[in-house]
mmCIF file of C-alpha atoms and ligand atoms in Angstrom:
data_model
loop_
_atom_site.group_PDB
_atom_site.id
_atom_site.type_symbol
_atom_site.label_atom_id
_atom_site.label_comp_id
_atom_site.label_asym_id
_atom_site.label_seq_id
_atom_site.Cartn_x
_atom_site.Cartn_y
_atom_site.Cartn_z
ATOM 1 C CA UNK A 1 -76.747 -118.100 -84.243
ATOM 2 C CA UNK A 2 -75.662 -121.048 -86.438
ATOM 3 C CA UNK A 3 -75.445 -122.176 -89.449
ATOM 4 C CA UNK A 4 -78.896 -123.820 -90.130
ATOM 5 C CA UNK A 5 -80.503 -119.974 -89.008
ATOM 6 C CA UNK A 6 -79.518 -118.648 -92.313
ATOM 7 C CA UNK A 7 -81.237 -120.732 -94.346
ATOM 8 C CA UNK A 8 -84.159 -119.032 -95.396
ATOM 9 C CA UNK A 9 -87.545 -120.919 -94.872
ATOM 10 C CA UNK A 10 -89.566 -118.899 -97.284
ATOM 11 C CA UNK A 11 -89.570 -116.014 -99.781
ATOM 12 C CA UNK A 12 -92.515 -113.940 -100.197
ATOM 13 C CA UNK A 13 -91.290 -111.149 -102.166
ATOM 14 C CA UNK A 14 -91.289 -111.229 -106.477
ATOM 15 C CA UNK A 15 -88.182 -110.232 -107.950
ATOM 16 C CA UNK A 16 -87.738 -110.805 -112.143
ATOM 17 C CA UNK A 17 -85.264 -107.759 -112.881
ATOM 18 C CA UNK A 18 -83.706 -105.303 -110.065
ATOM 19 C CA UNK A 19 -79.975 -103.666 -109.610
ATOM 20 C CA UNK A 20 -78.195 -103.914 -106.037
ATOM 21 C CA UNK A 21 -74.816 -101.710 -105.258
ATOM 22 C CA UNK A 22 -72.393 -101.680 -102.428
ATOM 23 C CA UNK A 23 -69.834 -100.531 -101.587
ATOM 24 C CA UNK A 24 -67.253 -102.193 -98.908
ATOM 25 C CA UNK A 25 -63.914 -101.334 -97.534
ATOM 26 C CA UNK A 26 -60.619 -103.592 -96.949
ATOM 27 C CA UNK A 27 -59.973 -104.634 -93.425
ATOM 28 C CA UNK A 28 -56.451 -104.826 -91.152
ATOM 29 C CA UNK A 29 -56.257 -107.051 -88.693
ATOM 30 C CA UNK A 30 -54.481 -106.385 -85.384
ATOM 31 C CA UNK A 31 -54.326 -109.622 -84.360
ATOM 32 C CA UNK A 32 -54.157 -112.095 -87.187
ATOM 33 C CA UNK A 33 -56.815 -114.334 -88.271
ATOM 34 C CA UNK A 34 -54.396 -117.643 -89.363
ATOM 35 C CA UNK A 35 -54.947 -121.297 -90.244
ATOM 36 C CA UNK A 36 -58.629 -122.583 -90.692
ATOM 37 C CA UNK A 37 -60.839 -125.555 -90.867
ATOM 38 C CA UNK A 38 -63.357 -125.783 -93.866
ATOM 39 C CA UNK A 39 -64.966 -123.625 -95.076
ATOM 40 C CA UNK A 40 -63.033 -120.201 -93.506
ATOM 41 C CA UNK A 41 -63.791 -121.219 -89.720
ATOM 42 C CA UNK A 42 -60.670 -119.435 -88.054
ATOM 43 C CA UNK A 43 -58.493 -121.639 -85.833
ATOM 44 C CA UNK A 44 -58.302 -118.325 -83.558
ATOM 45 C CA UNK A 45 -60.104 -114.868 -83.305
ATOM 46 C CA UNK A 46 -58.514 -111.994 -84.729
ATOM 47 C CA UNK A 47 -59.698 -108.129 -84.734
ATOM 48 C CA UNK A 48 -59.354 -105.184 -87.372
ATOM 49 C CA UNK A 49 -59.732 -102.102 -87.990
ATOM 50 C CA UNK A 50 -62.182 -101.230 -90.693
ATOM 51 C CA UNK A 51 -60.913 -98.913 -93.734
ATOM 52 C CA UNK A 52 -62.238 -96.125 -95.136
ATOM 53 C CA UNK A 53 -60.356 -95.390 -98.664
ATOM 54 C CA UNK A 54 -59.766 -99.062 -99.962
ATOM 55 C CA UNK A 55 -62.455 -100.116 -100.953
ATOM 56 C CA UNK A 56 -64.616 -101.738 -103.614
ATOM 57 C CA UNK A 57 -67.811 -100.840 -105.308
ATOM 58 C CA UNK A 58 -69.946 -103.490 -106.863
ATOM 59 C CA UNK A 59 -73.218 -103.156 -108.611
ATOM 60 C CA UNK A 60 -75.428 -106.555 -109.542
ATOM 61 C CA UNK A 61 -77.562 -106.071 -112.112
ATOM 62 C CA UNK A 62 -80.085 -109.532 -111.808
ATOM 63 C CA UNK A 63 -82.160 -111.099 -114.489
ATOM 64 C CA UNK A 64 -84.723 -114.049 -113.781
ATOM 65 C CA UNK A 65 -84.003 -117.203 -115.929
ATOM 66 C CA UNK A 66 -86.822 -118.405 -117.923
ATOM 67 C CA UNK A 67 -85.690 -121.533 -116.724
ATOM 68 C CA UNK A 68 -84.146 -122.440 -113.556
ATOM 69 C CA UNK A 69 -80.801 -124.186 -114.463
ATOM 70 C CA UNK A 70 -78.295 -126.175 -111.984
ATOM 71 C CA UNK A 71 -75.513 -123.630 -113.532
ATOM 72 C CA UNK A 72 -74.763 -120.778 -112.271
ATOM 73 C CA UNK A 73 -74.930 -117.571 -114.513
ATOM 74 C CA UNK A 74 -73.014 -114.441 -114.397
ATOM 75 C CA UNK A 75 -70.480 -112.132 -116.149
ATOM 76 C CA UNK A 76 -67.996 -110.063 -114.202
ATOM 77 C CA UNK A 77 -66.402 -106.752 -115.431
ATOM 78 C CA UNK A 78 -63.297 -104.700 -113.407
ATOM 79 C CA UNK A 79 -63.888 -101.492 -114.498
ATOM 80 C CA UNK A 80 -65.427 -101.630 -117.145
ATOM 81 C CA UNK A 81 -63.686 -104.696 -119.116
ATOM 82 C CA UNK A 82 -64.446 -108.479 -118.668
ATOM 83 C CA UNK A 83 -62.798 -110.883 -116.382
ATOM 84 C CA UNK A 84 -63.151 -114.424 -117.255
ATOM 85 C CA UNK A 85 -60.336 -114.852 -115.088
ATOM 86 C CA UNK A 86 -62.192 -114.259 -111.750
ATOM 87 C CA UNK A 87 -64.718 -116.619 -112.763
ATOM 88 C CA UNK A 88 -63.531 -119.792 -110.529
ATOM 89 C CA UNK A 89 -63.429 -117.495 -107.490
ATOM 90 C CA UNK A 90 -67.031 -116.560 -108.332
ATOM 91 C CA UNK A 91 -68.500 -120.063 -108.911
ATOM 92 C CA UNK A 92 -66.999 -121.002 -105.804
ATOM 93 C CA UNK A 93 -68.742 -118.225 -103.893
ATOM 94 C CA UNK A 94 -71.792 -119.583 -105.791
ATOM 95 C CA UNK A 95 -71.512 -123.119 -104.544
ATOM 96 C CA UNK A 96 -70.516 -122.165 -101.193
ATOM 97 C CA UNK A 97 -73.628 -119.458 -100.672
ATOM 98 C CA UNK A 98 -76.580 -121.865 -102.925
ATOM 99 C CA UNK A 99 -77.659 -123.489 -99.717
ATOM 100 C CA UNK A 100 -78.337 -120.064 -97.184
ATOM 101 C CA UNK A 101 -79.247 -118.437 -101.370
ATOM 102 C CA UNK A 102 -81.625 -121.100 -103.043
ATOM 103 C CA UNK A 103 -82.497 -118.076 -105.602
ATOM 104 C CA UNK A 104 -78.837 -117.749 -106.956
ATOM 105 C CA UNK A 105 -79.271 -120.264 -109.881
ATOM 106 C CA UNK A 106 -82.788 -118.539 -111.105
ATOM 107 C CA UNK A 107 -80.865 -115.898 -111.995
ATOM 108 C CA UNK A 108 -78.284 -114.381 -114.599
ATOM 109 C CA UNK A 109 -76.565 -111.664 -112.324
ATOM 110 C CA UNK A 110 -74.215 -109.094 -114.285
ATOM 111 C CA UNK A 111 -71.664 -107.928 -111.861
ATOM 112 C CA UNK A 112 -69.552 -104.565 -112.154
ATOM 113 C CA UNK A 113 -66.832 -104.219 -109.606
ATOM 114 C CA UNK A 114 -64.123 -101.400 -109.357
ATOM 115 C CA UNK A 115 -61.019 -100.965 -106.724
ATOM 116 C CA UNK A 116 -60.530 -97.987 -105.468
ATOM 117 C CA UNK A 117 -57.012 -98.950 -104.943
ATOM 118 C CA UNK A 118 -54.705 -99.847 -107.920
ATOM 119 C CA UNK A 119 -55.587 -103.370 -108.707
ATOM 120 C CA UNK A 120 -52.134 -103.993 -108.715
ATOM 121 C CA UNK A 121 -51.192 -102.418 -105.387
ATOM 122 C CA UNK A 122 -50.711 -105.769 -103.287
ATOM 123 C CA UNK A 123 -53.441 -104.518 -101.223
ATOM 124 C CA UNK A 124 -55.838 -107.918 -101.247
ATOM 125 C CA UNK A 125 -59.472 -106.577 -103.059
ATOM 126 C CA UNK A 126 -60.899 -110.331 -101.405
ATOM 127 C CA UNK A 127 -62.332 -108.649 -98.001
ATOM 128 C CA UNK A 128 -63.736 -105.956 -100.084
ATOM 129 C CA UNK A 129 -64.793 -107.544 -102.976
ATOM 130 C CA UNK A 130 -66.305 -110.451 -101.429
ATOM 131 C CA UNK A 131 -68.596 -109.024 -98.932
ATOM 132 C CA UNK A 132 -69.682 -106.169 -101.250
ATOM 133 C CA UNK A 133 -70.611 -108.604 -102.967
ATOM 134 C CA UNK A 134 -72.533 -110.702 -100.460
ATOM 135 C CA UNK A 135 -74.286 -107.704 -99.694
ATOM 136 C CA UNK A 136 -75.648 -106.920 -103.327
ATOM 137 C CA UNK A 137 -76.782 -110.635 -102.618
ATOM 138 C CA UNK A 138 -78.570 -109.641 -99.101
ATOM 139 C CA UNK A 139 -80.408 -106.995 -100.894
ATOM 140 C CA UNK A 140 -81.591 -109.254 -103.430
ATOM 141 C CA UNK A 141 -82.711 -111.587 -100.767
ATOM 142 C CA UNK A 142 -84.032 -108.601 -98.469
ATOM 143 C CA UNK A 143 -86.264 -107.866 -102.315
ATOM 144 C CA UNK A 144 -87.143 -111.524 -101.504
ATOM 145 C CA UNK A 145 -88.141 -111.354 -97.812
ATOM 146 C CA UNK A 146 -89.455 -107.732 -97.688
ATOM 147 C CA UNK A 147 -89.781 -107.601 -93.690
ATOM 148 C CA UNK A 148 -85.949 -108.553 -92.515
ATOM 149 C CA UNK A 149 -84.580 -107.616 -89.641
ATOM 150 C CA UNK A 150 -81.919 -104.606 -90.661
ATOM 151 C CA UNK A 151 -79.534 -107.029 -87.666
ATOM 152 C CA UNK A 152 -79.875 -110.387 -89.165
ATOM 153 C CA UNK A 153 -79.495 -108.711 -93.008
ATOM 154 C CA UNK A 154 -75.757 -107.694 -91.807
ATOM 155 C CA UNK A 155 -75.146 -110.700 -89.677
ATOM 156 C CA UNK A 156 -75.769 -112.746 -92.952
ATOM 157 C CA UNK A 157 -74.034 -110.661 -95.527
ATOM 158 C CA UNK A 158 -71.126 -110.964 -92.945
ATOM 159 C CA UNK A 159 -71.596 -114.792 -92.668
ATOM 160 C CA UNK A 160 -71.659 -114.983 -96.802
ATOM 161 C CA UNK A 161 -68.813 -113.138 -96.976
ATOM 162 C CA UNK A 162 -67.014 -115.204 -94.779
ATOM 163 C CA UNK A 163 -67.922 -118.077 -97.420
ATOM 164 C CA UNK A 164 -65.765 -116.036 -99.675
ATOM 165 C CA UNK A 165 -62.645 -115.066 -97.698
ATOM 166 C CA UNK A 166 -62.264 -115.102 -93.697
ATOM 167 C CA UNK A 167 -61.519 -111.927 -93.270
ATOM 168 C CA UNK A 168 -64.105 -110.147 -95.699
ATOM 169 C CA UNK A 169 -66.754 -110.941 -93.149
ATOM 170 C CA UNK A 170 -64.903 -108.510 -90.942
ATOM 171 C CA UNK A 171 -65.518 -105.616 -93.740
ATOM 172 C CA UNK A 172 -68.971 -104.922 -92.961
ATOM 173 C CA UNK A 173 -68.667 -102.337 -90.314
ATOM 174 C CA UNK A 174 -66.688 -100.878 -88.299
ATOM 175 C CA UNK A 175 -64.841 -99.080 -86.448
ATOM 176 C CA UNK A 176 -63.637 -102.182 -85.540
ATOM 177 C CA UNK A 177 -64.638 -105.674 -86.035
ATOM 178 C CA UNK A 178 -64.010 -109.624 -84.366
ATOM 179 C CA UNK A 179 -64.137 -112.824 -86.272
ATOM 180 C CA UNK A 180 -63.948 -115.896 -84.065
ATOM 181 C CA UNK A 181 -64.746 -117.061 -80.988
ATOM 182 C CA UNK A 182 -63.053 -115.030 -78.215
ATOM 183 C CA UNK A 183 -63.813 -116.057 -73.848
ATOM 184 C CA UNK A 184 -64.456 -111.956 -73.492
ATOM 185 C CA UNK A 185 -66.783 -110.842 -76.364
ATOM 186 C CA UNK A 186 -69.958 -112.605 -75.644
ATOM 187 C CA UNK A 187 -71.496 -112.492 -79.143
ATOM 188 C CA UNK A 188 -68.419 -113.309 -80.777
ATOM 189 C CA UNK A 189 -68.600 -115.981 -83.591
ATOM 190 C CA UNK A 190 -66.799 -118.259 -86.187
ATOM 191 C CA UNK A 191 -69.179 -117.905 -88.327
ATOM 192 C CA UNK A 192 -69.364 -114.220 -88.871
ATOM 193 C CA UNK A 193 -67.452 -110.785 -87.853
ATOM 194 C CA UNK A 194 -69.149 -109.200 -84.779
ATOM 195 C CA UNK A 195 -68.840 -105.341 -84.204
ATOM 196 C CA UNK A 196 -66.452 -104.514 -81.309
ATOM 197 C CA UNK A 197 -69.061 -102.850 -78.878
ATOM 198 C CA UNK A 198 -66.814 -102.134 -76.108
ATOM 199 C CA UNK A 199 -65.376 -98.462 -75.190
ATOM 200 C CA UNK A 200 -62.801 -97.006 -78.040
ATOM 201 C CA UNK A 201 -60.652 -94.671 -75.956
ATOM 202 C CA UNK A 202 -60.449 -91.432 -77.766
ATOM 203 C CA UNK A 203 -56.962 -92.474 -78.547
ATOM 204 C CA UNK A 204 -58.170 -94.889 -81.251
ATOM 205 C CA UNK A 205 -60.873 -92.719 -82.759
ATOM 206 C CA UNK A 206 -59.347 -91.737 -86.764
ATOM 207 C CA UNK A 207 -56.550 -93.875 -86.068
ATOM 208 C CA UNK A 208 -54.707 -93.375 -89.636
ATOM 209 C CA UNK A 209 -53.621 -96.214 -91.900
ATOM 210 C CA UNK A 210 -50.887 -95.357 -94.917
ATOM 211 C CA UNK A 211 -49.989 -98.444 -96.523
ATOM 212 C CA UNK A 212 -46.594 -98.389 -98.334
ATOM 213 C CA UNK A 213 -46.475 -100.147 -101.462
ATOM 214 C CA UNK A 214 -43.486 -102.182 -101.483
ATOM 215 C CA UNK A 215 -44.165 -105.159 -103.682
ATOM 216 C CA UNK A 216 -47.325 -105.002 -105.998
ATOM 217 C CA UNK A 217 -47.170 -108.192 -107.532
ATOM 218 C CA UNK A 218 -48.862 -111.378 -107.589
ATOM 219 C CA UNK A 219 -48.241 -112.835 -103.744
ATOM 220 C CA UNK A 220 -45.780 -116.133 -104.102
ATOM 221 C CA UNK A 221 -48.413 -118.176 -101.780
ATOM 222 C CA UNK A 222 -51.490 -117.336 -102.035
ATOM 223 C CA UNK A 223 -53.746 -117.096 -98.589
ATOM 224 C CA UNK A 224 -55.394 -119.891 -98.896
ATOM 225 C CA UNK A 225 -52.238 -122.010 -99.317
ATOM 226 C CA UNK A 226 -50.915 -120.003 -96.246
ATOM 227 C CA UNK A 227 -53.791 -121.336 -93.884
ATOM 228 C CA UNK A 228 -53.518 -124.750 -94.810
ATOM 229 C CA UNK A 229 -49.680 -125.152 -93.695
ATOM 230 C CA UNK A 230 -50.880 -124.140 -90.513
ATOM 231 C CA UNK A 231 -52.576 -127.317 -90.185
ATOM 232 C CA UNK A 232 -49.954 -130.197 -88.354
ATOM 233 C CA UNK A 233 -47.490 -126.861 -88.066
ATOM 234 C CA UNK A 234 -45.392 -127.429 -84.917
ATOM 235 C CA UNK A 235 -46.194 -124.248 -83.555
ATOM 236 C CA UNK A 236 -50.154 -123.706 -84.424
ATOM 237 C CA UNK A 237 -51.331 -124.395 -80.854
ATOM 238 C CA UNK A 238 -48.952 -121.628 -78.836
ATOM 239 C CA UNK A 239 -49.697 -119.479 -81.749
ATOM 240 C CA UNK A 240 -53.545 -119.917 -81.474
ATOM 241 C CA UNK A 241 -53.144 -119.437 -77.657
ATOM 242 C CA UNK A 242 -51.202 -116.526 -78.012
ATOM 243 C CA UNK A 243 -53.870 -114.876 -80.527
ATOM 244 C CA UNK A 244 -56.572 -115.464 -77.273
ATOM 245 C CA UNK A 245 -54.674 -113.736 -74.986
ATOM 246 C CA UNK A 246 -52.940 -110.790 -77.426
ATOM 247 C CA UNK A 247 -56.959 -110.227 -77.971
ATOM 248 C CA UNK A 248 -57.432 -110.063 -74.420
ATOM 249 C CA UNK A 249 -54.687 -108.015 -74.051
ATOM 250 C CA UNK A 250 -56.030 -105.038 -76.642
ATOM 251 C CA UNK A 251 -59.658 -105.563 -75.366
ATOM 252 C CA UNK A 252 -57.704 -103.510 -72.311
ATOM 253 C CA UNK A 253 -56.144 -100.886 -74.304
ATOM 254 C CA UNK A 254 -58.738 -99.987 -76.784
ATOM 255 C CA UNK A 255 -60.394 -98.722 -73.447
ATOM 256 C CA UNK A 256 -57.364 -97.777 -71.584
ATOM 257 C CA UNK A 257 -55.853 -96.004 -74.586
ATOM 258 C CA UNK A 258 -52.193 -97.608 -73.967
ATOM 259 C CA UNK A 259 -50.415 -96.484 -76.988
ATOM 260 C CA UNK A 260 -47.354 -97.970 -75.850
ATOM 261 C CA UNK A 261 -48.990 -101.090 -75.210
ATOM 262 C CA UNK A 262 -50.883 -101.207 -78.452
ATOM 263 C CA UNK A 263 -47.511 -100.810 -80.289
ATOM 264 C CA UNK A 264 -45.999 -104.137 -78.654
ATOM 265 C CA UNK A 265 -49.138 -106.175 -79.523
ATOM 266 C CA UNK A 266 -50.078 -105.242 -82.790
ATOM 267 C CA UNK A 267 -46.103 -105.605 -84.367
ATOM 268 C CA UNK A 268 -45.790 -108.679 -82.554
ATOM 269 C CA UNK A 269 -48.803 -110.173 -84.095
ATOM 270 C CA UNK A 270 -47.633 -108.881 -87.674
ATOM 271 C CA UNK A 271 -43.836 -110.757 -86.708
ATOM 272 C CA UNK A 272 -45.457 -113.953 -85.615
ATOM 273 C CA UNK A 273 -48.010 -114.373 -88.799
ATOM 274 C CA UNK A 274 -44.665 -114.102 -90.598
ATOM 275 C CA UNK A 275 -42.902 -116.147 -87.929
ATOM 276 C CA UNK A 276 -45.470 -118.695 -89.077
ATOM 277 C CA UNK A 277 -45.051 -118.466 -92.727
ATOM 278 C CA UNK A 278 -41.348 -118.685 -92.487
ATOM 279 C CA UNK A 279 -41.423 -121.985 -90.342
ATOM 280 C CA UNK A 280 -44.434 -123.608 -92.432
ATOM 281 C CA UNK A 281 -43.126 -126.943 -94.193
ATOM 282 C CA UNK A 282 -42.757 -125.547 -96.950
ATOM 283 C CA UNK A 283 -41.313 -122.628 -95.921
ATOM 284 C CA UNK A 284 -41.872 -119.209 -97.448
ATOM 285 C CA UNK A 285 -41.186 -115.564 -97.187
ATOM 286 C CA UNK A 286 -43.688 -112.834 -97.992
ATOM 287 C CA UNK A 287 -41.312 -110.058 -96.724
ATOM 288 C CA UNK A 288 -39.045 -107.649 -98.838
ATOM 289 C CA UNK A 289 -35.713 -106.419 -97.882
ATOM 290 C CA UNK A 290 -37.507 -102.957 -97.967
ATOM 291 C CA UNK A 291 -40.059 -104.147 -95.454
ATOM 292 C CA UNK A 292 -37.539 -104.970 -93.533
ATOM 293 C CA UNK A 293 -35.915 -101.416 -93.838
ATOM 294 C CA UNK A 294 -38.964 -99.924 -93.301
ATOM 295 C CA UNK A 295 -39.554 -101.273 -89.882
ATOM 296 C CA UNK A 296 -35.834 -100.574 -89.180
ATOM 297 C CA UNK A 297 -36.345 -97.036 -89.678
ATOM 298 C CA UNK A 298 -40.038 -97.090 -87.453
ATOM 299 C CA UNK A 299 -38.250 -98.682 -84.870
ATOM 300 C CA UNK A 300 -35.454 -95.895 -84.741
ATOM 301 C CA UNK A 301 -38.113 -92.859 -85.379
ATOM 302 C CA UNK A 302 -40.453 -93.889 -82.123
ATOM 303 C CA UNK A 303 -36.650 -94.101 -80.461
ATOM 304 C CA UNK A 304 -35.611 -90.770 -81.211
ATOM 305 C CA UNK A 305 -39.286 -89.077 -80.520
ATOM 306 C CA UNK A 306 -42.275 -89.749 -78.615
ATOM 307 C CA UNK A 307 -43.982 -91.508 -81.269
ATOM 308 C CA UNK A 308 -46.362 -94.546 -80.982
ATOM 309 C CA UNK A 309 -46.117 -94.759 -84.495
ATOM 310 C CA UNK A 310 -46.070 -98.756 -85.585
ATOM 311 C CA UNK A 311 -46.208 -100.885 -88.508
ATOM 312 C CA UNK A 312 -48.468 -103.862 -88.867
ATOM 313 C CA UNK A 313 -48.602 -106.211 -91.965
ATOM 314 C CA UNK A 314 -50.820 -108.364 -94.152
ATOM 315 C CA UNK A 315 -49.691 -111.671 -95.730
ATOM 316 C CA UNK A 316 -47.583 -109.471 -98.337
ATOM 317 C CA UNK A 317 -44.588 -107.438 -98.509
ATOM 318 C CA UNK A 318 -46.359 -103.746 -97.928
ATOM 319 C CA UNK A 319 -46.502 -102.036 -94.502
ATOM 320 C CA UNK A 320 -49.221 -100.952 -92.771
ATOM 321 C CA UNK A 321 -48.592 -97.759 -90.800
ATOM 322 C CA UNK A 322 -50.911 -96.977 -87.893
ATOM 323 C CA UNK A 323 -50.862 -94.128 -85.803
ATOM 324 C CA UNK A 324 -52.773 -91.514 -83.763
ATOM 325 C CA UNK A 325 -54.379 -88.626 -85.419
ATOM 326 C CA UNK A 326 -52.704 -86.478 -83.402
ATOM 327 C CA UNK A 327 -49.301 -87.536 -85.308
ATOM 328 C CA UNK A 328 -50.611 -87.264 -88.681
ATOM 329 C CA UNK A 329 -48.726 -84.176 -89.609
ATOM 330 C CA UNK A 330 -45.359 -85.389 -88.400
ATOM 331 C CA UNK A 331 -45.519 -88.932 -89.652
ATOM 332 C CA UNK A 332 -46.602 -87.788 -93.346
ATOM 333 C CA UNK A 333 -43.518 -85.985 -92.947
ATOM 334 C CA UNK A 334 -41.266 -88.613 -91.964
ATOM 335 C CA UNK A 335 -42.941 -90.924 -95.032
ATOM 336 C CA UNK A 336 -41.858 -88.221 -97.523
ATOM 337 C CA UNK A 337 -38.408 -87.883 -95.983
ATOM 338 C CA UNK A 338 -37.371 -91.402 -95.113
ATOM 339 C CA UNK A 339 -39.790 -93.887 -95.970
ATOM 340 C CA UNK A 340 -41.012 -93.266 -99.684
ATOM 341 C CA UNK A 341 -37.245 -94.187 -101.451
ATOM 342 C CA UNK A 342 -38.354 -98.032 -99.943
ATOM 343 C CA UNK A 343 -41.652 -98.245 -101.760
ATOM 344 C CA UNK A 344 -42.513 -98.848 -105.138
ATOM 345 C CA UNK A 345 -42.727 -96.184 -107.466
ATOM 346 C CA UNK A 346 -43.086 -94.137 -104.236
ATOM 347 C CA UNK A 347 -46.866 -95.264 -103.660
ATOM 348 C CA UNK A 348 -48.460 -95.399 -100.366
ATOM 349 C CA UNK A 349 -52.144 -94.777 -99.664
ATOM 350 C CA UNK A 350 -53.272 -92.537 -96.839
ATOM 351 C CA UNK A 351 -56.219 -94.294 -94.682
ATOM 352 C CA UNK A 352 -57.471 -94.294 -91.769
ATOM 353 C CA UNK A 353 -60.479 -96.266 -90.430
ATOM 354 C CA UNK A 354 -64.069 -96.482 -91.235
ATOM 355 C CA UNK A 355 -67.755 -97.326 -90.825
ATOM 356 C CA UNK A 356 -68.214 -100.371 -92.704
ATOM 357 C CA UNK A 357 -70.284 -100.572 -96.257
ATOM 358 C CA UNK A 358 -72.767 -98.438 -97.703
ATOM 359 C CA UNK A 359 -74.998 -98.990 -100.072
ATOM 360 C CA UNK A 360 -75.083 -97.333 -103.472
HETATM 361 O O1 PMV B 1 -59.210 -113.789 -95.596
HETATM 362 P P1 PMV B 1 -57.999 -114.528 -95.996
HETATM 363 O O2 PMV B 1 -58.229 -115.977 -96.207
HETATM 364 O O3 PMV B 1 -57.283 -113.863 -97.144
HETATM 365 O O4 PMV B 1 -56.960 -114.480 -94.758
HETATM 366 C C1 PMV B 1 -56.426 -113.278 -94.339
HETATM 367 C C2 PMV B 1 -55.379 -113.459 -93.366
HETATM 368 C C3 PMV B 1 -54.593 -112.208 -92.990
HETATM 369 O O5 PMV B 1 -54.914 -111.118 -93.813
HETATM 370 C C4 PMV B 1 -53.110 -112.485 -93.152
HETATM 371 C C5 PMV B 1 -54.853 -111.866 -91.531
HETATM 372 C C6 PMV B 1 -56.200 -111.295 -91.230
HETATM 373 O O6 PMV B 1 -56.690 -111.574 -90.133
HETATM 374 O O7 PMV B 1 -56.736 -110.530 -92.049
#
């Protein structure tokens, strides 16, 4: 599909007051969506893993305008309490959705959104946030154009919520999902997150996620910054090659079940999107000393045991640890013993991955 197919030619559906609710998970990628053109097309395909715990619920509660204005009206409350604060983010998602959402300024929407995850955790609420709530939007549009296709209502809420942040439109479902255009996944897009459709060896199937807190702060550099210096960045076209053929690479295993193998490509993609932050002009670094210490200590756990325990991060200082179900029991263990003194206040968050959103 492109771009011009989710415009909508005509809405035959009345709507003057309604509530909408979703709820959508966070997303980790295994191999790194990093550096874009306008507006969030990815400069390489990347693949995740949906989650099941973190995630966000948003309600919109939608009011016609007596008069349709060329401003955009809302309110948005965290929990409970307003925040004027995420109102630029918001407006932009506005702007950037009007022309595939004509309806969006005939309306006052009231939006509630909580985290299930601290909102200070470091763990980014944008892939959850956003495409819940492009998906409170679809169902006010689906209101709107009462005979959509259930496909195309996903396809666009994924597409809308790509408008937001990249790698929301990768929330939507799951077990795993594709953003970009990739040689060996056929329906794969830049415009949207595809679901992967090929086999998922048993291997893979409750693959666990704890995430261990190790900075929860504001990031340094935000995301968005972080793309950009990708642009003109001396290594951006062996690093977008490399993404093709790490993707190819895990298209193999998820079928094959190659733990071993899985472990090399999934930290070496978490390495190089640092790799790439730490040779941007300017230069940054996202990591912590206790990251580091924390992939020390993985590193010398899978060589004393058989583990295929590994570590995978986001553009933050908290680690991502992913590992068979099978090991769940003995790598909760190893948290408590070794890993928990690194993270802080001792906070990690047990996950493992998911179905995409549900509505409320
Ligand atoms: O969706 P954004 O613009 O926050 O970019 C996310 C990029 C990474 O999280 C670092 C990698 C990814 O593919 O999710």
């Amino acid at each position: 599909m492109i771009q011009k197919d989710f415009i909508p030619k005509e809405y035959t559906g009345q709507l003057e007051e309604a509530d909408f609710g979703w709820q959508s998970p966070s997303n980790i990628a295994l191999i790194k969506y990093w550096g874009k053109k306008e507006i969030q097309i990815p400069a390489n395909p990347s693949i995740s893993f949906t989650l099941d715990n973190c995630h966000t619920k948003t309600w919109v509660q939608v009011s016609a305008k007596s008069q349709t204005e060329n401003e955009f009206s809302f309110e948005i409350l965290l929990d409970g309490a307003a925040k004027p604060d995420f109102a630029p983010k918001i407006e932009t998602f506005f702007k950037r959705v009007q022309p595939y959402l004509p309806f969006v300024n005939a309306y006052h929407f009231k939006i509630r959104t909580t985290n299930s995850f601290p909102h200070s955790s470091g763990i980014a609420s944008s892939a959850s946030g956003m495409s819940a709530l492009a998906l409170c939007f679809m169902s006010m549009e689906n209101t709107l154009i009462p005979d959509m296709d259930q496909e195309f209502f996903f396809k666009k809420a994924s597409f809308l919520s790509r408008l937001g942040s990249g790698s929301a439109c990768r929330s939507i479902e799951g077990p795993l999902m594709v953003f970009g255009q990739h040689q060996d996944i056929s329906q794969s897009s830049n415009l949207y997150g595809v679901k992967y459709t090929g086999e998922l060896h048993d291997n893979f199937k409750k693959y666990q996620d704890t995430v261990l807190l190790v900075d929860v702060g504001e990031k340094k550099v935000s995301s968005s910054v972080g793309h950009d210096l990708v642009n003109g960045h001396p290594f951006a076209s062996a690093r977008f090659e490399q993404a093709h053929k790490n993707l190819s690479e895990l298209l193999v295993i998820l079928k094959n079940g190659d733990l071993e193998a899985f472990v090399k490509v999934v930290e070496s993609e978490a390495l190089v999107l640092h790799a790439i932050m730490m040779s941007s002009q300017p230069y940054y670094l996202l990591l912590r000393p206790n990251t580091l210490r924390i992939i020390e200590k993985i590193w010398e756990y899978r060589a004393n045991s058989s583990s295929n325990l590994c570590f995978t991060l986001d553009a933050g200082a908290n680690v991502h640890l992913l590992y068979p179900e099978a090991e769940k029991e003995s790598v909760l263990q190893f948290i408590k013993n070794e890993l928990v003194v690194y993270c802080k206040n001792e906070q990690y968050i047990c996950d493992q991955i998911g179905f995409g959103a549900k509505k409320l």
